[in-house]
PDB file of C-alpha atoms in Angstrom:
ATOM      1  CA  MET A 210     232.854 172.500 136.030  1.00 52.00           C
ATOM      2  CA  ARG A 211     233.639 169.294 137.863  1.00 56.00           C
ATOM      3  CA  SER A 212     230.412 169.469 139.902  1.00 64.00           C
ATOM      4  CA  GLN A 213     228.313 169.587 136.694  1.00 65.00           C
ATOM      5  CA  SER A 214     230.060 166.450 135.459  1.00 69.00           C
ATOM      6  CA  THR A 215     229.467 164.738 138.808  1.00 74.00           C
ATOM      7  CA  ASN A 216     225.773 165.750 138.778  1.00 76.00           C
ATOM      8  CA  CYS A 217     225.403 164.439 135.222  1.00 80.00           C
ATOM      9  CA  THR A 218     226.989 161.112 136.186  1.00 86.00           C
ATOM     10  CA  LYS A 219     224.743 160.791 139.258  1.00 86.00           C
ATOM     11  CA  THR A 220     221.678 161.555 137.141  1.00 88.00           C
ATOM     12  CA  LYS A 221     222.671 158.907 134.595  1.00 89.00           C
ATOM     13  CA  GLN A 222     223.277 156.375 137.373  1.00 90.00           C
ATOM     14  CA  ALA A 223     219.912 157.149 138.953  1.00 90.00           C
ATOM     15  CA  LEU A 224     218.149 156.825 135.593  1.00 92.00           C
ATOM     16  CA  LEU A 225     219.900 153.530 134.853  1.00 92.00           C
ATOM     17  CA  THR A 226     218.958 152.229 138.305  1.00 93.00           C
ATOM     18  CA  LEU A 227     215.296 153.160 137.733  1.00 93.00           C
ATOM     19  CA  ILE A 228     215.272 151.436 134.344  1.00 93.00           C
ATOM     20  CA  LEU A 229     216.819 148.276 135.787  1.00 93.00           C
ATOM     21  CA  LEU A 230     214.317 148.261 138.655  1.00 92.00           C
ATOM     22  CA  ALA A 231     211.423 148.656 136.202  1.00 91.00           C
ATOM     23  CA  VAL A 232     212.670 145.771 134.042  1.00 90.00           C
ATOM     24  CA  ALA A 233     213.199 143.579 137.114  1.00 87.00           C
ATOM     25  CA  GLY A 234     209.710 144.482 138.341  1.00 85.00           C
ATOM     26  CA  LEU A 235     208.145 143.466 135.034  1.00 82.00           C
ATOM     27  CA  PHE A 236     210.085 140.206 135.005  1.00 79.00           C
ATOM     28  CA  PHE A 237     209.127 139.221 138.541  1.00 78.00           C
ATOM     29  CA  SER A 238     205.499 140.303 138.143  1.00 77.00           C
ATOM     30  CA  SER A 239     205.187 138.017 135.090  1.00 72.00           C
ATOM     31  CA  ILE A 240     206.488 135.117 137.203  1.00 70.00           C
ATOM     32  CA  VAL A 241     203.964 135.897 139.946  1.00 66.00           C
ATOM     33  CA  ILE A 242     201.109 136.123 137.414  1.00 67.00           C
ATOM     34  CA  ASN A 243     202.085 132.821 135.762  1.00 60.00           C
ATOM     35  CA  ASN A 244     202.258 131.095 139.156  1.00 60.00           C
ATOM     36  CA  ALA A 245     198.847 132.495 140.102  1.00 59.00           C
ATOM     37  CA  ILE A 246     197.374 131.176 136.858  1.00 53.00           C
ATOM     38  CA  ALA A 247     198.895 127.733 137.440  1.00 52.00           C
ATOM     39  CA  GLU A 248     197.444 127.635 140.969  1.00 54.00           C
ATOM     40  CA  ALA A 249     194.009 128.740 139.701  1.00 52.00           C
ATOM     41  CA  VAL A 250     193.679 125.790 137.310  1.00 49.00           C
ATOM     42  CA  PRO A 251     191.970 122.805 138.951  1.00 54.00           C
ATOM     43  CA  ALA A 252     193.755 119.436 138.825  1.00 62.00           C
ATOM     44  CA  ASP A 253     191.299 118.009 136.276  1.00 72.00           C
ATOM     45  CA  THR A 254     191.812 120.986 133.974  1.00 75.00           C
ATOM     46  CA  ILE A 255     194.414 121.058 131.221  1.00 75.00           C
ATOM     47  CA  GLN A 256     195.742 124.170 129.521  1.00 75.00           C
ATOM     48  CA  TYR A 257     197.202 124.177 126.019  1.00 72.00           C
ATOM     49  CA  THR A 258     199.227 127.184 124.988  1.00 72.00           C
ATOM     50  CA  GLY A 259     199.912 128.521 121.540  1.00 70.00           C
ATOM     51  CA  LYS A 260     197.666 131.104 119.977  1.00 73.00           C
ATOM     52  CA  GLY A 261     196.120 132.029 123.287  1.00 73.00           C
ATOM     53  CA  THR A 262     195.510 129.585 126.106  1.00 77.00           C
ATOM     54  CA  VAL A 263     192.873 126.896 125.619  1.00 80.00           C
ATOM     55  CA  THR A 264     191.555 125.698 128.967  1.00 79.00           C
ATOM     56  CA  PHE A 265     190.172 122.170 128.740  1.00 79.00           C
ATOM     57  CA  ASN A 266     188.165 120.731 131.632  1.00 82.00           C
ATOM     58  CA  HIS A 267     189.209 117.078 131.437  1.00 82.00           C
ATOM     59  CA  GLY A 268     186.924 116.023 134.297  1.00 82.00           C
ATOM     60  CA  GLU A 269     183.772 117.386 132.651  1.00 82.00           C
ATOM     61  CA  HIS A 270     184.637 115.962 129.233  1.00 82.00           C
ATOM     62  CA  SER A 271     185.476 112.497 130.606  1.00 80.00           C
ATOM     63  CA  LYS A 272     181.982 112.324 132.158  1.00 82.00           C
ATOM     64  CA  LYS A 273     180.386 112.869 128.736  1.00 80.00           C
ATOM     65  CA  MET A 274     182.497 110.742 126.374  1.00 80.00           C
ATOM     66  CA  ALA A 275     184.710 107.693 126.216  1.00 79.00           C
ATOM     67  CA  CYS A 276     188.431 108.111 126.852  1.00 76.00           C
ATOM     68  CA  THR A 277     189.139 106.545 123.446  1.00 74.00           C
ATOM     69  CA  ASN A 278     187.591 109.560 121.710  1.00 74.00           C
ATOM     70  CA  CYS A 279     190.886 111.341 122.388  1.00 71.00           C
ATOM     71  CA  HIS A 280     193.254 108.694 123.803  1.00 69.00           C
ATOM     72  CA  LYS A 281     194.408 105.290 122.540  1.00 66.00           C
ATOM     73  CA  GLY A 282     195.832 102.376 124.534  1.00 63.00           C
ATOM     74  CA  GLU A 283     195.194 100.829 127.931  1.00 59.00           C
ATOM     75  CA  THR A 284     196.864 103.615 129.900  1.00 59.00           C
ATOM     76  CA  PRO A 285     196.029 106.835 128.107  1.00 60.00           C
ATOM     77  CA  THR A 286     198.504 109.587 128.881  1.00 61.00           C
ATOM     78  CA  LYS A 287     198.767 111.686 125.747  1.00 61.00           C
ATOM     79  CA  ILE A 288     196.234 113.084 123.324  1.00 61.00           C
ATOM     80  CA  THR A 289     196.423 111.114 120.093  1.00 54.00           C
ATOM     81  CA  ILE A 290     194.994 113.866 117.922  1.00 52.00           C
ATOM     82  CA  GLU A 291     198.024 114.466 115.747  1.00 55.00           C
ATOM     83  CA  ASN A 292     197.333 117.857 114.262  1.00 56.00           C
ATOM     84  CA  LYS A 293     195.434 121.057 114.785  1.00 66.00           C
ATOM     85  CA  LYS A 294     192.794 120.428 112.090  1.00 69.00           C
ATOM     86  CA  GLN A 295     191.759 117.099 113.609  1.00 69.00           C
ATOM     87  CA  GLY A 296     191.663 118.631 117.079  1.00 72.00           C
ATOM     88  CA  HIS A 297     189.526 121.537 115.973  1.00 78.00           C
ATOM     89  CA  LYS A 298     187.208 119.200 114.049  1.00 80.00           C
ATOM     90  CA  ALA A 299     186.766 116.874 117.034  1.00 79.00           C
ATOM     91  CA  CYS A 300     185.996 119.721 119.437  1.00 83.00           C
ATOM     92  CA  LEU A 301     183.807 121.753 117.090  1.00 87.00           C
ATOM     93  CA  THR A 302     181.710 118.789 115.914  1.00 87.00           C
ATOM     94  CA  CYS A 303     180.676 117.984 119.468  1.00 87.00           C
ATOM     95  CA  HIS A 304     180.379 121.602 120.594  1.00 88.00           C
ATOM     96  CA  LYS A 305     178.139 122.538 117.631  1.00 90.00           C
ATOM     97  CA  ALA A 306     175.891 119.544 118.365  1.00 90.00           C
ATOM     98  CA  GLU A 307     175.714 120.602 122.020  1.00 87.00           C
ATOM     99  CA  LYS A 308     174.878 124.166 121.004  1.00 89.00           C
ATOM    100  CA  LYS A 309     171.975 122.914 118.850  1.00 92.00           C
ATOM    101  CA  LYS A 310     170.667 121.134 121.958  1.00 92.00           C
ATOM    102  CA  GLY A 311     170.739 124.476 123.793  1.00 91.00           C
ATOM    103  CA  ASN A 312     173.986 123.981 125.728  1.00 87.00           C
ATOM    104  CA  LYS A 313     175.493 127.474 125.779  1.00 82.00           C
ATOM    105  CA  ALA A 314     178.555 126.296 127.740  1.00 81.00           C
ATOM    106  CA  ALA A 315     180.071 124.565 124.682  1.00 84.00           C
ATOM    107  CA  PRO A 316     182.004 127.322 122.845  1.00 84.00           C
ATOM    108  CA  THR A 317     182.032 127.269 119.037  1.00 84.00           C
ATOM    109  CA  SER A 318     184.061 130.369 118.172  1.00 82.00           C
ATOM    110  CA  CYS A 319     187.853 130.735 118.190  1.00 81.00           C
ATOM    111  CA  LYS A 320     187.941 133.560 120.726  1.00 80.00           C
ATOM    112  CA  LEU A 321     185.839 131.671 123.275  1.00 81.00           C
ATOM    113  CA  CYS A 322     188.378 128.818 123.493  1.00 81.00           C
ATOM    114  CA  HIS A 323     191.600 130.655 122.710  1.00 79.00           C
ATOM    115  CA  ASN A 324     191.776 133.091 125.618  1.00 71.00           C
ATOM    116  CA  ILE A 325     194.816 135.310 125.746  1.00 53.00           C
ATOM    117  CA  PHE A 326     194.520 135.419 129.558  1.00 49.00           C
ATOM    118  CA  PHE A 327     193.032 132.734 131.782  1.00 45.00           C
ATOM    119  CA  GLN A 328     189.538 133.726 132.874  1.00 45.00           C
ATOM    120  CA  THR A 329     187.848 132.220 135.908  1.00 44.00           C
ATOM    121  CA  ASP A 330     184.276 133.235 135.017  1.00 42.00           C
TER     122      ASP A 330
END
């Protein structure tokens, strides 16, 4: 009778160990994935998180428009667009105009900007 109890305890311990290892594996893999994403983003690229990640290529945009379109002050450090509606309007107005000119690289739909996972293509 005692050996059945010992076997049951060992089985429970083994199962608990496997569960803990699986949870630890998921935790550490998420850290590795997040670090890989951070390393994949070029220095002139900014990522905003919220409802999916919006990847914004600051270098490309600064070549095409004045800094004051988004920033105010002599040393711009923060986006001055105060709320989501203004931000969407600013981006979409320009992107729709670019699309009319034939520029397919300027996304105009939610899902093309708000990626759940960072894509390098």
